[in-house]
Short mmCIF file of C-alpha atoms in Angstrom, two decimals:
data_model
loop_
_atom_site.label_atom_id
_atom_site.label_comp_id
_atom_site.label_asym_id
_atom_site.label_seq_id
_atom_site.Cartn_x
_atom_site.Cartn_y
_atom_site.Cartn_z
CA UNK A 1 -54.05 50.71 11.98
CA UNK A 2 -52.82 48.58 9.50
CA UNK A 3 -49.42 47.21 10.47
CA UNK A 4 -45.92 47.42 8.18
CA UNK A 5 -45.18 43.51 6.67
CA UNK A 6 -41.01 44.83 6.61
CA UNK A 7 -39.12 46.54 10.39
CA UNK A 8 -37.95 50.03 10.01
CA UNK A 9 -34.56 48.78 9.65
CA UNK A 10 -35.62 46.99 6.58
CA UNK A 11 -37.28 50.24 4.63
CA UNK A 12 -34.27 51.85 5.71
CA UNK A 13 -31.67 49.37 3.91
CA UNK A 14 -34.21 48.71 1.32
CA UNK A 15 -34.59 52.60 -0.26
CA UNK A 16 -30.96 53.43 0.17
CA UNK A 17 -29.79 51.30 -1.68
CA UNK A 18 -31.79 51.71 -4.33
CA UNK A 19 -31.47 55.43 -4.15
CA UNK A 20 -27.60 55.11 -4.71
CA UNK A 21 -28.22 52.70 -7.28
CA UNK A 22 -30.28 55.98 -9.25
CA UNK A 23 -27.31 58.44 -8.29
CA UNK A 24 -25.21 55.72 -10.24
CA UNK A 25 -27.67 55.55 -13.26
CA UNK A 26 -27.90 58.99 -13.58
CA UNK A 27 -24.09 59.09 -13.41
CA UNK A 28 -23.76 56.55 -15.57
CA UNK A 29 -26.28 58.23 -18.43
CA UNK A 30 -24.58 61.68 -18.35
CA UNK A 31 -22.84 62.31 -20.89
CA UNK A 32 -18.49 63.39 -19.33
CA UNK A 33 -19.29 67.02 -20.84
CA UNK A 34 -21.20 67.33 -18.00
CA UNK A 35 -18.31 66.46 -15.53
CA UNK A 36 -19.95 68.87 -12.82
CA UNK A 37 -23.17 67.11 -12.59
CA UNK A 38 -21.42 63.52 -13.11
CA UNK A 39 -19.38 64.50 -9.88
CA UNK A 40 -22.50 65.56 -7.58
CA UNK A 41 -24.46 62.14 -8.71
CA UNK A 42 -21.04 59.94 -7.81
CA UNK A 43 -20.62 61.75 -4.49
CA UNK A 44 -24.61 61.45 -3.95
CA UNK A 45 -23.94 57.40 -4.71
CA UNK A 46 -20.99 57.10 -2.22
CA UNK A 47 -22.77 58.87 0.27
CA UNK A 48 -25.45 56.61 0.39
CA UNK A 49 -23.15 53.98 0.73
CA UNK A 50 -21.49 55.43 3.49
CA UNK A 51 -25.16 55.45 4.96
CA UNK A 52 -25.49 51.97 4.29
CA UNK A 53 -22.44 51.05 5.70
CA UNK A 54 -23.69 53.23 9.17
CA UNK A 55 -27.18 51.22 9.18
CA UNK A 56 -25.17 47.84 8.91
CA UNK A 57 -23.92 47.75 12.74
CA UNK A 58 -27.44 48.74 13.82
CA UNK A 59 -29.92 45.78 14.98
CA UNK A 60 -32.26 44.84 12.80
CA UNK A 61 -35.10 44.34 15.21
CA UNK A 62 -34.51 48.55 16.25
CA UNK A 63 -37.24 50.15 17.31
CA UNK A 64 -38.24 53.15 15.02
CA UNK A 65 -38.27 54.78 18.94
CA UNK A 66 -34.77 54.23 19.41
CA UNK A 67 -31.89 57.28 19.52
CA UNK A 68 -30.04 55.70 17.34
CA UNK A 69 -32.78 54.82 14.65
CA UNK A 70 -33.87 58.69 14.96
CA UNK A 71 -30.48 59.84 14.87
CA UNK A 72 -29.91 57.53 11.56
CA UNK A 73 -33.03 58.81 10.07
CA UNK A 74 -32.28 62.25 10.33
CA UNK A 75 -29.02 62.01 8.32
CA UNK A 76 -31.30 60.12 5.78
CA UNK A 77 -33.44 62.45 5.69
CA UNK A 78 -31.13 65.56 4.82
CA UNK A 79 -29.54 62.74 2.46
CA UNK A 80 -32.49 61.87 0.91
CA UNK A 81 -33.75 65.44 0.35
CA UNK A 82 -31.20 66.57 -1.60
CA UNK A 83 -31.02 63.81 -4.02
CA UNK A 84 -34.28 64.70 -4.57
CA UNK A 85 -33.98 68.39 -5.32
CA UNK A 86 -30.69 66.84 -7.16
CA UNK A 87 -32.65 64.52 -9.16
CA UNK A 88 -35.65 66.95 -9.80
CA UNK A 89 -32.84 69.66 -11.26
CA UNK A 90 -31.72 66.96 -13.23
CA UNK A 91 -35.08 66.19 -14.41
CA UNK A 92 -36.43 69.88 -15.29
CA UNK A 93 -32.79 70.42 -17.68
CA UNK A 94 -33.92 67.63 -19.09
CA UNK A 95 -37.32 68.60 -20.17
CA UNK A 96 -35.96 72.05 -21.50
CA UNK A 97 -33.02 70.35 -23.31
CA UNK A 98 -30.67 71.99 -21.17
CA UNK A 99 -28.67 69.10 -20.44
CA UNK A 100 -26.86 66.09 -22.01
CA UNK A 101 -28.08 62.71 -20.44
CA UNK A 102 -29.51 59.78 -21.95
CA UNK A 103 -32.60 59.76 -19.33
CA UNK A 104 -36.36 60.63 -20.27
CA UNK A 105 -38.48 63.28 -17.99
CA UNK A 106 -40.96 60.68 -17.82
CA UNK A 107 -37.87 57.86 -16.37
CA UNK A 108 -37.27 60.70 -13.56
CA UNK A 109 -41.22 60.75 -12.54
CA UNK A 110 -40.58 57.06 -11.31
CA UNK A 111 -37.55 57.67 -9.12
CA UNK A 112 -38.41 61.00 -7.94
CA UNK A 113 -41.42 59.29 -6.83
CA UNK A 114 -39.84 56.76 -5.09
CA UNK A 115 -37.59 58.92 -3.64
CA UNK A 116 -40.60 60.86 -1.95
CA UNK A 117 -41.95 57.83 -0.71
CA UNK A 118 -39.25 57.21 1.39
CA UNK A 119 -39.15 60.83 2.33
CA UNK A 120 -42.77 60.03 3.51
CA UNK A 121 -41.66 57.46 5.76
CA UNK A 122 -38.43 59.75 7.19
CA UNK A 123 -41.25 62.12 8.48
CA UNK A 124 -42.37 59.62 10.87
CA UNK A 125 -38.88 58.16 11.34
CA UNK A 126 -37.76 60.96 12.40
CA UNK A 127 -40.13 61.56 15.06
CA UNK A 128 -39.62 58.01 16.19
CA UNK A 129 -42.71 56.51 14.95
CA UNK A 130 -43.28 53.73 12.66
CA UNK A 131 -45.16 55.29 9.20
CA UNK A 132 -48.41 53.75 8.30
CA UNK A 133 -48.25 51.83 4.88
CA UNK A 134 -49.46 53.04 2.29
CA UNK A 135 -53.15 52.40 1.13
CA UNK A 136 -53.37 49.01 -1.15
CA UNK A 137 -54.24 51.10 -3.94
CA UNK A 138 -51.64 53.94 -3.11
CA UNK A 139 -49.03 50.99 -3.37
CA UNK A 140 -50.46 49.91 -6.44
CA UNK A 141 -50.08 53.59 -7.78
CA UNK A 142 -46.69 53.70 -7.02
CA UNK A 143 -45.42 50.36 -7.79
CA UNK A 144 -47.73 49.42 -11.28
CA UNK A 145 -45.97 52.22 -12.51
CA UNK A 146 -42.61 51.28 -11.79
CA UNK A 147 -43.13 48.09 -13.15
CA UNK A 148 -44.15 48.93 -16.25
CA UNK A 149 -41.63 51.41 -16.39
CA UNK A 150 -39.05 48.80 -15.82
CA UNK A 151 -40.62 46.50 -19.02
CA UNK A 152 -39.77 49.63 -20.94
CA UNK A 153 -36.16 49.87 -20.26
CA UNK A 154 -35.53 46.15 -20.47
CA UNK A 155 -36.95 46.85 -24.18
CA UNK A 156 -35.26 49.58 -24.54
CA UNK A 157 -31.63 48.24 -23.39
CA UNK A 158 -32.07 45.18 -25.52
CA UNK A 159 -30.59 45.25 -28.64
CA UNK A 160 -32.93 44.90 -31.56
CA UNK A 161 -32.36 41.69 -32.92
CA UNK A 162 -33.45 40.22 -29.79
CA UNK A 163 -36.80 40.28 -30.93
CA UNK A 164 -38.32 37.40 -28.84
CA UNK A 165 -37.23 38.96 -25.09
CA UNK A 166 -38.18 42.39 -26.27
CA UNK A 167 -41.88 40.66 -27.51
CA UNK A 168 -42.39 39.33 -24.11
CA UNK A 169 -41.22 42.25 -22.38
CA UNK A 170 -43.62 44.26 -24.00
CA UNK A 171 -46.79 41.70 -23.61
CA UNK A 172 -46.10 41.98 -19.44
CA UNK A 173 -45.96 46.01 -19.99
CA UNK A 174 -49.02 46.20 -21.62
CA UNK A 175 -50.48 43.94 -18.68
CA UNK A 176 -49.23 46.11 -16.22
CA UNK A 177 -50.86 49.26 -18.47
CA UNK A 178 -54.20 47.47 -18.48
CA UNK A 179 -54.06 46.77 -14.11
CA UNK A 180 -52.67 50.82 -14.10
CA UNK A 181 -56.31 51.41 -15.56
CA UNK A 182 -58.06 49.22 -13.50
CA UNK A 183 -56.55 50.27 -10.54
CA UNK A 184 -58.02 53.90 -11.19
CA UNK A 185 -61.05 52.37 -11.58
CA UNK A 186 -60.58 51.03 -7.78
CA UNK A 187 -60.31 54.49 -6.36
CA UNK A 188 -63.79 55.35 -7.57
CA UNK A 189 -65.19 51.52 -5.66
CA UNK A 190 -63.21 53.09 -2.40
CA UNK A 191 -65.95 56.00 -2.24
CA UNK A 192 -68.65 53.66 -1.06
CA UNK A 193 -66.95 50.32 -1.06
CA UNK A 194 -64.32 49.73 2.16
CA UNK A 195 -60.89 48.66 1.11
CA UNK A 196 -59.47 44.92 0.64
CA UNK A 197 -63.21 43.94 -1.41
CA UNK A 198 -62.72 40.16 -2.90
CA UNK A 199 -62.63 41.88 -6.11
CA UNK A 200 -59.56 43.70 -5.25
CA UNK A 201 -57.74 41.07 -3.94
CA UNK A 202 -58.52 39.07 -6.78
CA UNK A 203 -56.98 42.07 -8.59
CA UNK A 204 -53.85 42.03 -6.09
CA UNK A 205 -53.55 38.48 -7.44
CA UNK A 206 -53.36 38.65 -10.81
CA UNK A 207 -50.40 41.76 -9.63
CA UNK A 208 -48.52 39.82 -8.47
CA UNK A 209 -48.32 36.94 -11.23
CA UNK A 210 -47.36 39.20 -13.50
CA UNK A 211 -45.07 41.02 -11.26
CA UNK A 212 -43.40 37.21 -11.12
CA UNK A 213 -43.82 36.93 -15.11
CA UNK A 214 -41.55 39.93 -15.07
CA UNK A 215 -39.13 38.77 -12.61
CA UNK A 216 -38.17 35.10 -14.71
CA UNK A 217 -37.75 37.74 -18.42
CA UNK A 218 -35.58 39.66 -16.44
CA UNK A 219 -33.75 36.70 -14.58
CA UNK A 220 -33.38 35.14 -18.23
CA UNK A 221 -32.31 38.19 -19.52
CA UNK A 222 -29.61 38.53 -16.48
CA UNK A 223 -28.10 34.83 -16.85
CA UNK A 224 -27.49 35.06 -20.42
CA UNK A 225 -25.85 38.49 -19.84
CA UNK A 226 -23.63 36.79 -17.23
CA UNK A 227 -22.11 34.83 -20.18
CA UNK A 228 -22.25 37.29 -22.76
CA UNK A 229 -24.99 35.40 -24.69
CA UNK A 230 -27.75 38.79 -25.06
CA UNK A 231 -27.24 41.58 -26.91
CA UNK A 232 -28.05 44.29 -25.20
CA UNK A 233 -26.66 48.17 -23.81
CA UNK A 234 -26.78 48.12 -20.37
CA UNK A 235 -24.82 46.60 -17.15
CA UNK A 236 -25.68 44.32 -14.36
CA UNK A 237 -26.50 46.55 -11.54
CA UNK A 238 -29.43 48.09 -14.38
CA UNK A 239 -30.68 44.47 -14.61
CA UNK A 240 -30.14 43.63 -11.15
CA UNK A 241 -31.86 47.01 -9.93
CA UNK A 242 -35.28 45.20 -10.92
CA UNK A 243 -35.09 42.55 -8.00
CA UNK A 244 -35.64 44.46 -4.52
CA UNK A 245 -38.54 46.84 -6.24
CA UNK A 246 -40.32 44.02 -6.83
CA UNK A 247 -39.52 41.66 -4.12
CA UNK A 248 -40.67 45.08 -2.16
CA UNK A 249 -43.59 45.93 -4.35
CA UNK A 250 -44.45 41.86 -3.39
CA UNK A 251 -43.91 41.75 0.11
CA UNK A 252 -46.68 45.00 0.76
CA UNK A 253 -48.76 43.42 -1.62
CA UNK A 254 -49.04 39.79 0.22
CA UNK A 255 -50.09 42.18 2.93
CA UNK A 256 -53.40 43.05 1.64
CA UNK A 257 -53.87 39.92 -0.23
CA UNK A 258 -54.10 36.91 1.97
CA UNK A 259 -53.97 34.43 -1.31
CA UNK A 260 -50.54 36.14 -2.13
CA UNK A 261 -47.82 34.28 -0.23
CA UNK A 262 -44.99 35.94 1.57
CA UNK A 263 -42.15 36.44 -0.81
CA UNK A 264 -39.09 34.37 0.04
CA UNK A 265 -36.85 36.91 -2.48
CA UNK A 266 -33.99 39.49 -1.35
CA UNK A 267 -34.77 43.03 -0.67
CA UNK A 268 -31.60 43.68 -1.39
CA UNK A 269 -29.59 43.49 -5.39
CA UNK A 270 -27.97 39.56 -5.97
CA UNK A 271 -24.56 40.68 -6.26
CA UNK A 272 -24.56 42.09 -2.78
CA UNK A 273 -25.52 39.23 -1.04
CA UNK A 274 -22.93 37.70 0.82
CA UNK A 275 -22.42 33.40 0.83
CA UNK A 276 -24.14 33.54 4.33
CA UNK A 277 -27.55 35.28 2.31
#
């Protein structure tokens, strides 16, 4: 079996914080008529900091076996599950109009399912067992997606005039359209072709450029917000939410792909890194 390249106390940190960081988006994108729903987001959000803040003391070399790892990843899991049927509420009001945010359906698809990728991974957890990886091309799936869904809302929270960022932005989202299509094309080589062909490594390559093209518009885009020098709609932690997905996305990619070096980036948002980090 194909081993994980991150401990379980990594995935752990990793997806809660980026599922409190979508309880504060959605939060954030509601409009205050809906004070009922903008309440259950911000209590989702400082719940899963509280979580965070109970996977802190925990080693970070504990074994998925452990009591204490099961006993965390149980109250993750219940956690986790609701945000989902939270987010998924959220998501289906949405599509039938039925409720003021400034979120598309097709932005929820992406978190929701990241959201049930973790939940994935709490099955095993849960049972004290480390959960197999998913597939290169299952990663690619899940991750493509995201990033091209993240091109979009860098475009989107741009202001107009900044015509040159948005250009760029949208040149790397059509790349990552183009390896969303090839990658479908993959699954039809995997019915007679083993997994991890030179071809699609090659292909994990090229990924993984781009996914670093992305990175330096975004880390542009970031500095110059820093000093008030972009026009733009949005706030840090929106920008900043970019940097663990990919260094993430990366670090399961360099798996598979022996060409693709191990990522030396955070898992974890810059503004939350301490000086010791």
């Amino acid at each position: 079996m194909v081993q994980t390249p991150l401990t379980s106390w990594q995935e752990h940190h990793f997806w809660i914080e980026i599922l409190a960081d979508h309880a504060i988006f959605v939060r954030d994108y509601l409009s205050p008529s809906e004070h009922n729903f903008v309440n259950e987001a911000n209590q989702f959000a400082m719940a899963f900091d509280e979580l965070r803040a109970q996977l802190t003391p925990l080693k970070r070399d504990e074994p998925a076996s452990s009591d204490a790892m099961i006993s965390f990843s149980r109250k993750a899991y219940h956690l986790a599950r609701a945000y989902f049927n939270f987010e998924g509420t959220i998501q289906r009001l949405r599509i039938r109009n039925e409720i003021n945010i400034n979120l598309s359906p097709s932005y929820f698809n992406g978190t929701l399912d990241e959201n049930e990728e973790y939940l994935r991974q709490l099955t095993f957890y849960i049972e004290g067992k480390v959960p197999p990886p998913l597939s290169l091309l299952d990663l690619m799936d899940l991750w493509l997606t995201d990033q091209v869904v993240h091109a979009s809302l860098l475009i989107d929270i741009l202001d107009p005039i900044e015509v040159e960022f948005i250009t760029k932005a949208q040149t790397i989202q059509n790349q990552f359209r183009v390896y969303i299509s090839k990658n479908r094309a993959m699954r039809g080589f995997l019915r007679f072709t083993p997994s991890g062909f030179r071809a699609q490594q090659r292909f994990a390559n090229e990924v993984a450029h781009s996914i670093q093209d992305l990175n330096a518009l975004v880390e542009e885009v970031m500095s110059l917000f820093k000093i008030d020098e972009v026009l733009n709609n949005t706030t840090l932690r929106f920008l900043e939410h970019h940097f663990p997905e990919s260094c993430y996305f990366l670090a399961h990619l360099s798996h598979y792909a022996p060409s693709i070096p191990a990522p030396s980036c955070s898992l974890t948002k810059p503004s939350y890194l301490s000086p010791k980090e």
